[in-house]
PDB file of N, CA and C in Angstrom:
ATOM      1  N   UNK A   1     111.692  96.826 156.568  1.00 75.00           N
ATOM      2  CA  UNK A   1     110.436  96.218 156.164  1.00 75.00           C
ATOM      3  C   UNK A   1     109.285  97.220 156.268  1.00 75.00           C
ATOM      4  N   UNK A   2     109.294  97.941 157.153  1.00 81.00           N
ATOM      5  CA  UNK A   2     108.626  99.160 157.442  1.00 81.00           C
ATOM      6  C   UNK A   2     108.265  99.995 156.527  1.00 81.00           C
ATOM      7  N   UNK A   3     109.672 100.268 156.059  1.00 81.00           N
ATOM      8  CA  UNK A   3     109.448 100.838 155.224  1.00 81.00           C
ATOM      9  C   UNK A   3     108.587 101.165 153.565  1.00 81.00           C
ATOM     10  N   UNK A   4     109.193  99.498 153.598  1.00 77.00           N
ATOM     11  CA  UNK A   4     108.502  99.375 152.269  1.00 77.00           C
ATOM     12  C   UNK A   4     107.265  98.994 152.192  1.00 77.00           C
ATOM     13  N   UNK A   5     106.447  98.459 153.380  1.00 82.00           N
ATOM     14  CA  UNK A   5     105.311  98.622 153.473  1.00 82.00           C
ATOM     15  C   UNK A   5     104.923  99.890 152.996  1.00 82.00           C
ATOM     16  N   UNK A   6     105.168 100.931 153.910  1.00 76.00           N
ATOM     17  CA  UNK A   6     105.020 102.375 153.190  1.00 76.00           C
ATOM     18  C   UNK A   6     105.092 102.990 152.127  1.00 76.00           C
ATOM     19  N   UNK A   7     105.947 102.401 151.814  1.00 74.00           N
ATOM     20  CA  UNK A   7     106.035 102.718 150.336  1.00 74.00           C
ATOM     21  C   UNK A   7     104.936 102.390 149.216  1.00 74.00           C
ATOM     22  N   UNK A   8     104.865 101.144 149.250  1.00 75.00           N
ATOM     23  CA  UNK A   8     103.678 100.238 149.148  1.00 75.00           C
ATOM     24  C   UNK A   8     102.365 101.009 148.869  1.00 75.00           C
ATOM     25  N   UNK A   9     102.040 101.191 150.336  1.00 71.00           N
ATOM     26  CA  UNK A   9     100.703 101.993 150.341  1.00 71.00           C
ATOM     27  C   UNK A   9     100.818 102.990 149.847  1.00 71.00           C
ATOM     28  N   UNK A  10     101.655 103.746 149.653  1.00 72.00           N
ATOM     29  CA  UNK A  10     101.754 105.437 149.196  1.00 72.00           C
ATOM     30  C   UNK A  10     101.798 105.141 148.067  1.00 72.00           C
ATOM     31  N   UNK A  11     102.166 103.919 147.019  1.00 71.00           N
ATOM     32  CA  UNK A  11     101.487 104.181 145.776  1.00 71.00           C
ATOM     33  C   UNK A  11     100.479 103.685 145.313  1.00 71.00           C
ATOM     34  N   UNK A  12      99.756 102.655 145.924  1.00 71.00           N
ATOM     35  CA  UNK A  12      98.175 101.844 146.224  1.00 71.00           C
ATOM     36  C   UNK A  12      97.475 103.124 146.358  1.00 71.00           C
ATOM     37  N   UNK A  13      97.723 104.253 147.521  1.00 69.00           N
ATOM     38  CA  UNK A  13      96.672 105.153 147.039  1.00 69.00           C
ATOM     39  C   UNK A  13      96.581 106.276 146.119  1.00 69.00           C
ATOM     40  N   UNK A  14      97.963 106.284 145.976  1.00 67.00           N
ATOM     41  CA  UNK A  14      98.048 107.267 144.674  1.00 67.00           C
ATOM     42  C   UNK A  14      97.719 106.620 143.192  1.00 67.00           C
ATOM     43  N   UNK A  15      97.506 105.411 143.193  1.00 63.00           N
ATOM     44  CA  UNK A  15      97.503 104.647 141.754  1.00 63.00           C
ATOM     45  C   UNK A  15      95.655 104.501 141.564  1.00 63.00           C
ATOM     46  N   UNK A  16      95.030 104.746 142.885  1.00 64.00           N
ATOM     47  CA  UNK A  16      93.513 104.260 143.100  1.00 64.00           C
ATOM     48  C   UNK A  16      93.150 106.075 143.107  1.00 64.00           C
ATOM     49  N   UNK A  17      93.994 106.904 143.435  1.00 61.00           N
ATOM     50  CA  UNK A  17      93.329 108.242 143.821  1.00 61.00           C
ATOM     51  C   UNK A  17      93.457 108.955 142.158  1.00 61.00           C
ATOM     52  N   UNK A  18      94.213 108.195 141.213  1.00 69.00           N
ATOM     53  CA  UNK A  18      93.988 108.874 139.848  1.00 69.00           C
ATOM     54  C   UNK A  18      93.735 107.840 138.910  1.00 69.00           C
ATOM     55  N   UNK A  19      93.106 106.748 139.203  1.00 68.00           N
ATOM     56  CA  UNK A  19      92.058 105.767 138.833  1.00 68.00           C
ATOM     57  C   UNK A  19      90.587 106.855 137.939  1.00 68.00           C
ATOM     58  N   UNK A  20      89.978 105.899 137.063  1.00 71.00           N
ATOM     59  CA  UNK A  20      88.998 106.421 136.731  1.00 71.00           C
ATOM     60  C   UNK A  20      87.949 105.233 136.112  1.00 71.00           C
ATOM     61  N   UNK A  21      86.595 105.787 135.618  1.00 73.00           N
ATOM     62  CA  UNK A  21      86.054 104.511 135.254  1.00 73.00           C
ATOM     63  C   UNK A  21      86.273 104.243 133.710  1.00 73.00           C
ATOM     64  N   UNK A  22      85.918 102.893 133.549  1.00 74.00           N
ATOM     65  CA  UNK A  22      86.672 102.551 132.396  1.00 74.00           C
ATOM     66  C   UNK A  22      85.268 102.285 131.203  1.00 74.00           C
ATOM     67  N   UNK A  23      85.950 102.611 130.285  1.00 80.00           N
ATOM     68  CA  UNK A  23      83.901 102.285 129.310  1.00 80.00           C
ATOM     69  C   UNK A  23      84.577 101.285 128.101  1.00 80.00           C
ATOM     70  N   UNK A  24      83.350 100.242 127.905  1.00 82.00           N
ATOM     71  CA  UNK A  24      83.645  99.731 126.780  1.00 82.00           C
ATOM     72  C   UNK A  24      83.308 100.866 125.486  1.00 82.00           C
ATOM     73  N   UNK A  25      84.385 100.237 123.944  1.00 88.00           N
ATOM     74  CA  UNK A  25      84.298 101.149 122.976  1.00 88.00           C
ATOM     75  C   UNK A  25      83.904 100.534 121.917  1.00 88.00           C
ATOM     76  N   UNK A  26      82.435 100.627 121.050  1.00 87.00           N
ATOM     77  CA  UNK A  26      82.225  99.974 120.428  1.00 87.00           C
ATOM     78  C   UNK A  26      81.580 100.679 119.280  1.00 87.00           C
ATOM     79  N   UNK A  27      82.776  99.965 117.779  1.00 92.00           N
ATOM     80  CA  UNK A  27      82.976 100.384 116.438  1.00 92.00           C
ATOM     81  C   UNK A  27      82.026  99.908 115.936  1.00 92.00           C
ATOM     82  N   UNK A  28      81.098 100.500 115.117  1.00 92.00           N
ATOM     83  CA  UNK A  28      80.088  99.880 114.268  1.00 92.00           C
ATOM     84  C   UNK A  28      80.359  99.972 112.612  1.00 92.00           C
ATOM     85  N   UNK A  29      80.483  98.901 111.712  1.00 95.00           N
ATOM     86  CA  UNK A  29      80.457  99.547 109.925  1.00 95.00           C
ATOM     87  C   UNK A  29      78.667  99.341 109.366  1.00 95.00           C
ATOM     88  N   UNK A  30      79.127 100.538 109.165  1.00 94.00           N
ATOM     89  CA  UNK A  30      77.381  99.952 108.384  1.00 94.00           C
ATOM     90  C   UNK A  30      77.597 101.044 106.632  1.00 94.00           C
ATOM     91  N   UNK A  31      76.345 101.423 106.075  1.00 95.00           N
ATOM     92  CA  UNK A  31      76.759 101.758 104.807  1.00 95.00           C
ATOM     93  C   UNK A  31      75.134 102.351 104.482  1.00 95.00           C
ATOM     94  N   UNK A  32      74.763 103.542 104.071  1.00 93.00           N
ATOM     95  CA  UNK A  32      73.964 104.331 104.073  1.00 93.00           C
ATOM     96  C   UNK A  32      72.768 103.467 102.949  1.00 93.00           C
ATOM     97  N   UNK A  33      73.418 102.691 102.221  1.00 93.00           N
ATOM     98  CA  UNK A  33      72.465 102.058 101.212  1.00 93.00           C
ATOM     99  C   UNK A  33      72.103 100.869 101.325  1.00 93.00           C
ATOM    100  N   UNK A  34      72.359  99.865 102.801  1.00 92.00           N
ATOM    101  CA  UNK A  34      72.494  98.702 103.327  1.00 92.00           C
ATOM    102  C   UNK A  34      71.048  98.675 104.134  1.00 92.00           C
ATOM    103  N   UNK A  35      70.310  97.865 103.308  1.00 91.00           N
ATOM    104  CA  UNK A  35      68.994  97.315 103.966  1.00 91.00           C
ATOM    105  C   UNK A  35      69.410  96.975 104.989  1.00 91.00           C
ATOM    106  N   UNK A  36      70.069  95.620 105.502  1.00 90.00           N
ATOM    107  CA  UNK A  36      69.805  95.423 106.745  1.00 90.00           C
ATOM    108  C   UNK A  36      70.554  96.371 107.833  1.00 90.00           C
ATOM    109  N   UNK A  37      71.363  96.988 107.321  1.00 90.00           N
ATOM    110  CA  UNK A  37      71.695  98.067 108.366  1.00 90.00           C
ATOM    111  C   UNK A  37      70.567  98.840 108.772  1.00 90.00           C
ATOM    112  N   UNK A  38      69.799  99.408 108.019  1.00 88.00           N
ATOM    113  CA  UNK A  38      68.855 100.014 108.597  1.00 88.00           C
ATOM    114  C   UNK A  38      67.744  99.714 109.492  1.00 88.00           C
ATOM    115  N   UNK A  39      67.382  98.378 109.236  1.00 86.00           N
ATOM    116  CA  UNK A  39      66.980  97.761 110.044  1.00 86.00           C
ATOM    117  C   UNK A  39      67.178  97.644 111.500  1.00 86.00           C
ATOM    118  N   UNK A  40      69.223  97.377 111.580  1.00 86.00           N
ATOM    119  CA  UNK A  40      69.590  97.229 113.013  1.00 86.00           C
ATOM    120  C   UNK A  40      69.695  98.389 114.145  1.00 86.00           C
ATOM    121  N   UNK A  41      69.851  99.501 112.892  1.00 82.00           N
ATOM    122  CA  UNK A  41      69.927 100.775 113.238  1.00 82.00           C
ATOM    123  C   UNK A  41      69.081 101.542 114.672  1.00 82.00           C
ATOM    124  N   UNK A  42      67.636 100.889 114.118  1.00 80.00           N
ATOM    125  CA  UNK A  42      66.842 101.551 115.050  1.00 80.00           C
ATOM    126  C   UNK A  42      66.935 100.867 116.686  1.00 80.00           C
ATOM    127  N   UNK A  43      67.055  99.372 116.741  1.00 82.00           N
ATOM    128  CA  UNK A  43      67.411  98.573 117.781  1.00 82.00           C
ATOM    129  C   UNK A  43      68.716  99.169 118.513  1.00 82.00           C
ATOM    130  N   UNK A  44      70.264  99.219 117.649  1.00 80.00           N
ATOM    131  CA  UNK A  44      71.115  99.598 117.957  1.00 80.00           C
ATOM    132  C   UNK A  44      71.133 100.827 118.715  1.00 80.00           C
ATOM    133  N   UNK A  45      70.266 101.723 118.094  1.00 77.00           N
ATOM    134  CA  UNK A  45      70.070 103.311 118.886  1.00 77.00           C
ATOM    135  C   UNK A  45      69.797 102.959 120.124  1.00 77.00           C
ATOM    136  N   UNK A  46      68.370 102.398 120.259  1.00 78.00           N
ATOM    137  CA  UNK A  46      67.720 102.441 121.910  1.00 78.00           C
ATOM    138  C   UNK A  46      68.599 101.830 122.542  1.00 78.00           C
ATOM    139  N   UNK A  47      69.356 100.809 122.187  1.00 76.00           N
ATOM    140  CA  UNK A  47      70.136  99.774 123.101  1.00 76.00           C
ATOM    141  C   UNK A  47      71.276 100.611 123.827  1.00 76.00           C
ATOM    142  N   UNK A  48      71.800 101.362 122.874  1.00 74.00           N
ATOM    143  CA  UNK A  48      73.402 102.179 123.392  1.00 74.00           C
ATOM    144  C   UNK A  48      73.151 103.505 123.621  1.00 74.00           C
ATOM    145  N   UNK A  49      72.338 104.466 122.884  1.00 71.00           N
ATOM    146  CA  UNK A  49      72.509 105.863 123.426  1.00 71.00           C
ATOM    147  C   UNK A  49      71.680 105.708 124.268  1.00 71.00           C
ATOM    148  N   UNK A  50      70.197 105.340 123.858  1.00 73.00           N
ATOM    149  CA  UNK A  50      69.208 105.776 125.055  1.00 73.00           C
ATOM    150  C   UNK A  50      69.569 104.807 126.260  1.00 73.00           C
ATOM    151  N   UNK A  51      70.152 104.061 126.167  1.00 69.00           N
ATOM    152  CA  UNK A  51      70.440 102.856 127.099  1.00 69.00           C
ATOM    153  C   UNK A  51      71.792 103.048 128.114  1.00 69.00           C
ATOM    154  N   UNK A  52      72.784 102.504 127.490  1.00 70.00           N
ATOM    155  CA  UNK A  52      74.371 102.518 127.889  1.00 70.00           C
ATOM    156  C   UNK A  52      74.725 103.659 127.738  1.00 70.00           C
ATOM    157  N   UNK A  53      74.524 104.564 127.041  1.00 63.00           N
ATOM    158  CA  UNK A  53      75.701 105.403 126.238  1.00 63.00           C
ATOM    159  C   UNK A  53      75.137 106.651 127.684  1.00 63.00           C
ATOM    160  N   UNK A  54      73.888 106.597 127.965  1.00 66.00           N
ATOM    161  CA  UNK A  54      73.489 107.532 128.734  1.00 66.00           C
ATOM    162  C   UNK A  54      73.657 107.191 130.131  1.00 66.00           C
ATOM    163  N   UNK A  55      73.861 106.374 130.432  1.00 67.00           N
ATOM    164  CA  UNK A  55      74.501 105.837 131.670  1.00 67.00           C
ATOM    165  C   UNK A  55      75.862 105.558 132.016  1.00 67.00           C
ATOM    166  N   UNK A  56      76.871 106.229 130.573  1.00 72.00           N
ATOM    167  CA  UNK A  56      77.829 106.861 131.008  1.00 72.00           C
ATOM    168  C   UNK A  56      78.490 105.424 130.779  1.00 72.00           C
ATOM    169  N   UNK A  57      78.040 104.180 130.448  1.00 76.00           N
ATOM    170  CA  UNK A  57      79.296 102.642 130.082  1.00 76.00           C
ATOM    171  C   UNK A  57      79.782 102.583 129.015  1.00 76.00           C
ATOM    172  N   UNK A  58      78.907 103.098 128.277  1.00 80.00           N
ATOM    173  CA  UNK A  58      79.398 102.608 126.490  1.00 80.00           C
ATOM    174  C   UNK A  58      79.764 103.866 125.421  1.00 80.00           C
ATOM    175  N   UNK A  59      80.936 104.205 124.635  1.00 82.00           N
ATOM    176  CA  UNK A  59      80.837 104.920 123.953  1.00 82.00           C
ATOM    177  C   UNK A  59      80.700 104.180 122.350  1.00 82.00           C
ATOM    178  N   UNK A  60      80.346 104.582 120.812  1.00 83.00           N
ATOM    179  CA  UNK A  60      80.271 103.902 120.193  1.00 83.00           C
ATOM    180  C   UNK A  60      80.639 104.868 118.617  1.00 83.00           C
ATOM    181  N   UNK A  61      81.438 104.602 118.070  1.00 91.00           N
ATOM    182  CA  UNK A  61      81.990 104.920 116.264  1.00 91.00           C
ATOM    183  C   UNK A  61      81.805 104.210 115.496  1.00 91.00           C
ATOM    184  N   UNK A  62      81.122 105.451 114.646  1.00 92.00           N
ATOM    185  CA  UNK A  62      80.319 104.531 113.327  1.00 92.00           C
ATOM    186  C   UNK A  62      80.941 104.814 112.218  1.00 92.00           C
ATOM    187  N   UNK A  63      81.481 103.592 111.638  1.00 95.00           N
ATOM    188  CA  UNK A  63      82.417 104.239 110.234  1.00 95.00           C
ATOM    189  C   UNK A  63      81.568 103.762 108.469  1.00 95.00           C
ATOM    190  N   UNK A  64      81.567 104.129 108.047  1.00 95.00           N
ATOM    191  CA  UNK A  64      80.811 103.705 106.725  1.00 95.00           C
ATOM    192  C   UNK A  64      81.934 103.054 105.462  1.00 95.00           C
ATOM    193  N   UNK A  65      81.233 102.127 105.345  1.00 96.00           N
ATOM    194  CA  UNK A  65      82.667 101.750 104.168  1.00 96.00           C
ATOM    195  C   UNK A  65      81.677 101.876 102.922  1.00 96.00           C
ATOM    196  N   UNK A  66      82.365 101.471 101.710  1.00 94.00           N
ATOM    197  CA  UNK A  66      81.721 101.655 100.593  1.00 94.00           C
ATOM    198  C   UNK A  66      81.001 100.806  99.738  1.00 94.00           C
ATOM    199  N   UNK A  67      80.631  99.793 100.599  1.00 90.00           N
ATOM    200  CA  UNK A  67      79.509  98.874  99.810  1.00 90.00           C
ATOM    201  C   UNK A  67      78.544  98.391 100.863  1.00 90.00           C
ATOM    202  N   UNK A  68      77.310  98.447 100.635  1.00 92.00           N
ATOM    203  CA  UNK A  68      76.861  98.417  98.934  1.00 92.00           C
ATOM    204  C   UNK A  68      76.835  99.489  98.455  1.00 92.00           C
ATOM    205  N   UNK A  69      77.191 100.733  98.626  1.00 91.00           N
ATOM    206  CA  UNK A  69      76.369 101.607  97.707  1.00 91.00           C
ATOM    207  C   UNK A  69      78.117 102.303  98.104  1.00 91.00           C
ATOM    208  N   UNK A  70      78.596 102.924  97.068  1.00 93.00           N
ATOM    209  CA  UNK A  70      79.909 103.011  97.011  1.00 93.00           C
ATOM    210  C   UNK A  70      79.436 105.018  97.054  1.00 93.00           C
ATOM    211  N   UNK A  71      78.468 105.244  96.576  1.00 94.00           N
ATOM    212  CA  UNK A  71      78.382 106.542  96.873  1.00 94.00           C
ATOM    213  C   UNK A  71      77.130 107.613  98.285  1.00 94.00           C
ATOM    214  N   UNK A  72      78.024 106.393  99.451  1.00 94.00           N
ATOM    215  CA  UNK A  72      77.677 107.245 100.627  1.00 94.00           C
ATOM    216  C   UNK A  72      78.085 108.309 100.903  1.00 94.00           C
ATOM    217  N   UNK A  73      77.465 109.265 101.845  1.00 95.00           N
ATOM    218  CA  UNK A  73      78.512 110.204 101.802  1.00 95.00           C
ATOM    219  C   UNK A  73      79.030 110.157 102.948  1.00 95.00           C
ATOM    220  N   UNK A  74      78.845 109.143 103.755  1.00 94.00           N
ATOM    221  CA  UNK A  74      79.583 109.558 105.187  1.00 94.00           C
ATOM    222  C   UNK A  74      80.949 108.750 104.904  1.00 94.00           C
ATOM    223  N   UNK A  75      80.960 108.052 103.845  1.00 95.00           N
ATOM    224  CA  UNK A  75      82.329 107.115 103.689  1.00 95.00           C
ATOM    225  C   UNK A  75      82.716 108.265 102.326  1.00 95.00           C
ATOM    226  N   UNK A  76      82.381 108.636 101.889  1.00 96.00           N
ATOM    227  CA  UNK A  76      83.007 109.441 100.791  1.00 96.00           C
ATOM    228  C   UNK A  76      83.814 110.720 101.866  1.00 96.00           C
ATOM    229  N   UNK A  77      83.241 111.516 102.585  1.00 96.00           N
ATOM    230  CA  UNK A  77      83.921 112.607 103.564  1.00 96.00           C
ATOM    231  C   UNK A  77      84.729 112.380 104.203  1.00 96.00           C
ATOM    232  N   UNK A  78      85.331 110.544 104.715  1.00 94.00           N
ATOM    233  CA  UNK A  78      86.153 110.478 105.435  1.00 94.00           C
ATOM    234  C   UNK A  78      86.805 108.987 105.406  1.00 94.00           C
ATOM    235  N   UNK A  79      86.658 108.789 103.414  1.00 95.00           N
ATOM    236  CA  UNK A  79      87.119 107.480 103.327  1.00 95.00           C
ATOM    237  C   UNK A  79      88.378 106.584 103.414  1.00 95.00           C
ATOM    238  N   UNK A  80      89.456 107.716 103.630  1.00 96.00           N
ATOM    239  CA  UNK A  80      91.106 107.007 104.143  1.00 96.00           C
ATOM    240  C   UNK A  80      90.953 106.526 105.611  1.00 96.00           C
ATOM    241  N   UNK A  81      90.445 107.225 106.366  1.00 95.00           N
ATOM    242  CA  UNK A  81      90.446 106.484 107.957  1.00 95.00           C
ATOM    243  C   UNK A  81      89.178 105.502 107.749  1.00 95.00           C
ATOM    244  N   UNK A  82      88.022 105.556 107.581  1.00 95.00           N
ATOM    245  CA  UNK A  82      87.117 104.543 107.034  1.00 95.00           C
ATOM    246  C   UNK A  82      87.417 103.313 106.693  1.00 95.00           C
ATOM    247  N   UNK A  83      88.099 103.159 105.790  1.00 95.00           N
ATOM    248  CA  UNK A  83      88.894 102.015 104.957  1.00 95.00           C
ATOM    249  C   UNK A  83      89.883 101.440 105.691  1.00 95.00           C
ATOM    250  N   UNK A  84      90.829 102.035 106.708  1.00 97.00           N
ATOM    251  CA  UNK A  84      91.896 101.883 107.615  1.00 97.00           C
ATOM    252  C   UNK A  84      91.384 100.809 108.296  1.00 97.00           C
ATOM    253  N   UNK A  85      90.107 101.883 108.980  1.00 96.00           N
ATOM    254  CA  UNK A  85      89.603 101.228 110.484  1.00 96.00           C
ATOM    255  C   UNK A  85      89.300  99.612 109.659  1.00 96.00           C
ATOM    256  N   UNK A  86      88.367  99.917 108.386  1.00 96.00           N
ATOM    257  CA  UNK A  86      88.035  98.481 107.850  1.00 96.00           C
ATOM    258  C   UNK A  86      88.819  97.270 107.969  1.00 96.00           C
ATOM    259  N   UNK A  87      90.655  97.918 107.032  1.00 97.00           N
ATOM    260  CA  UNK A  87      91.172  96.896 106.806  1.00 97.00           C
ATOM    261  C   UNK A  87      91.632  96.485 108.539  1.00 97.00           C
ATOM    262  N   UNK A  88      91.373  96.955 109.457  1.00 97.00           N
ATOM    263  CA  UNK A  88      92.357  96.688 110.234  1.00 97.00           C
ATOM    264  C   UNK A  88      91.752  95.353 111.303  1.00 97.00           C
ATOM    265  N   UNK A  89      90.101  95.794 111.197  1.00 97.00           N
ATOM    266  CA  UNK A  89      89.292  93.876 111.888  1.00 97.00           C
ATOM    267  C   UNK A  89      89.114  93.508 110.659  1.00 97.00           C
ATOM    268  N   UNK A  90      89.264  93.663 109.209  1.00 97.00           N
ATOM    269  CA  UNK A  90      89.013  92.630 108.288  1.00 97.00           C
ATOM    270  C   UNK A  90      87.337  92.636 108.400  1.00 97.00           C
ATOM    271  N   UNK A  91      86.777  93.521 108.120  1.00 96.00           N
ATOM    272  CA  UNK A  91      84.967  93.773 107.770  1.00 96.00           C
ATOM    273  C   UNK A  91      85.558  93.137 106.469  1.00 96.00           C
ATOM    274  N   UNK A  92      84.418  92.305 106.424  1.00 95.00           N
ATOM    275  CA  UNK A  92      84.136  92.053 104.682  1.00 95.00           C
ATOM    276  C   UNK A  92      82.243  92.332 104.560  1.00 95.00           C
ATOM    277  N   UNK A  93      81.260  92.492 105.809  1.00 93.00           N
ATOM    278  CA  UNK A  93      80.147  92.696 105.252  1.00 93.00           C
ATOM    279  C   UNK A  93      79.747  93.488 106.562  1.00 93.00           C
ATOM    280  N   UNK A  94      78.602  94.032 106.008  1.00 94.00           N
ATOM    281  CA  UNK A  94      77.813  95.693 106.919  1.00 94.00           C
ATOM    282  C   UNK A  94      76.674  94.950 107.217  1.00 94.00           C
ATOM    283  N   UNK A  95      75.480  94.565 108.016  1.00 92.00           N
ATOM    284  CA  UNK A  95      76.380  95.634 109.133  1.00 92.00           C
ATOM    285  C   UNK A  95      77.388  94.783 110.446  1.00 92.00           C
ATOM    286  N   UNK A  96      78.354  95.194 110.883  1.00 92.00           N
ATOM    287  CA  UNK A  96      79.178  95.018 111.629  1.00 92.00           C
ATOM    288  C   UNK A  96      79.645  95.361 112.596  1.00 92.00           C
ATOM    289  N   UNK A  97      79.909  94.433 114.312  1.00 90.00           N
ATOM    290  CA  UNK A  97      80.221  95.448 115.359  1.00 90.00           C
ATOM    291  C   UNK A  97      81.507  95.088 115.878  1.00 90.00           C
ATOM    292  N   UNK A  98      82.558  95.346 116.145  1.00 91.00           N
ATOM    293  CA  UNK A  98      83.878  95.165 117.167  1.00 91.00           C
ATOM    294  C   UNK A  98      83.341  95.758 118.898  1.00 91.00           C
ATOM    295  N   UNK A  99      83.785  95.352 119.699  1.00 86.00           N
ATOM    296  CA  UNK A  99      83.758  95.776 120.803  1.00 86.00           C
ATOM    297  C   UNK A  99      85.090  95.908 121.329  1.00 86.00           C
TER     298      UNK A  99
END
């Protein structure tokens, strides 16, 4: 019984001694020609970089899909993973957040 107490603990602190902290990850779609994206844009900034993102909780990816304006260029430079990430929560409108 001894033993396995020991045992026990010897991996309780090895499982806590290569522990780390954990951050939420949060996907944003928005679209370079999307009124109200731009709008949320400026709110969204202060809230997560100057806010969370700098206090080390929140990291955040911004993917652009292609409407409304089908000739963005941040969805044109990297529109196969773009479209992926899309189909994969089912975005049907910008702007949009997953957490």
């Amino acid at each position: 019984m001894k033993k396995a107490i020991v045992v026990l603990a010897v991996l309780l602190l090895a499982v806590s001694a290569f522990g780390y902290p954990r951050q939420a990850l949060v996907e944003r779609f928005t679209n370079a020609s999307c009124a109200p994206c731009a709008s949320v844009n400026t709110g969204w900034y202060t809230a997560t970089v100057q806010g969370l993102e700098n206090a080390g909780s929140l990291d955040h990816i911004v993917y652009n899909v292609n409407w409304p304006g089908p000739n963005d260029p941040m969805y044109l430079f990297n529109a196969s993973d773009n479209m992926a990430r899309r189909a994969l929560y089912g975005v049907n409108s910008v702007p949009w957040i997953e957490v």
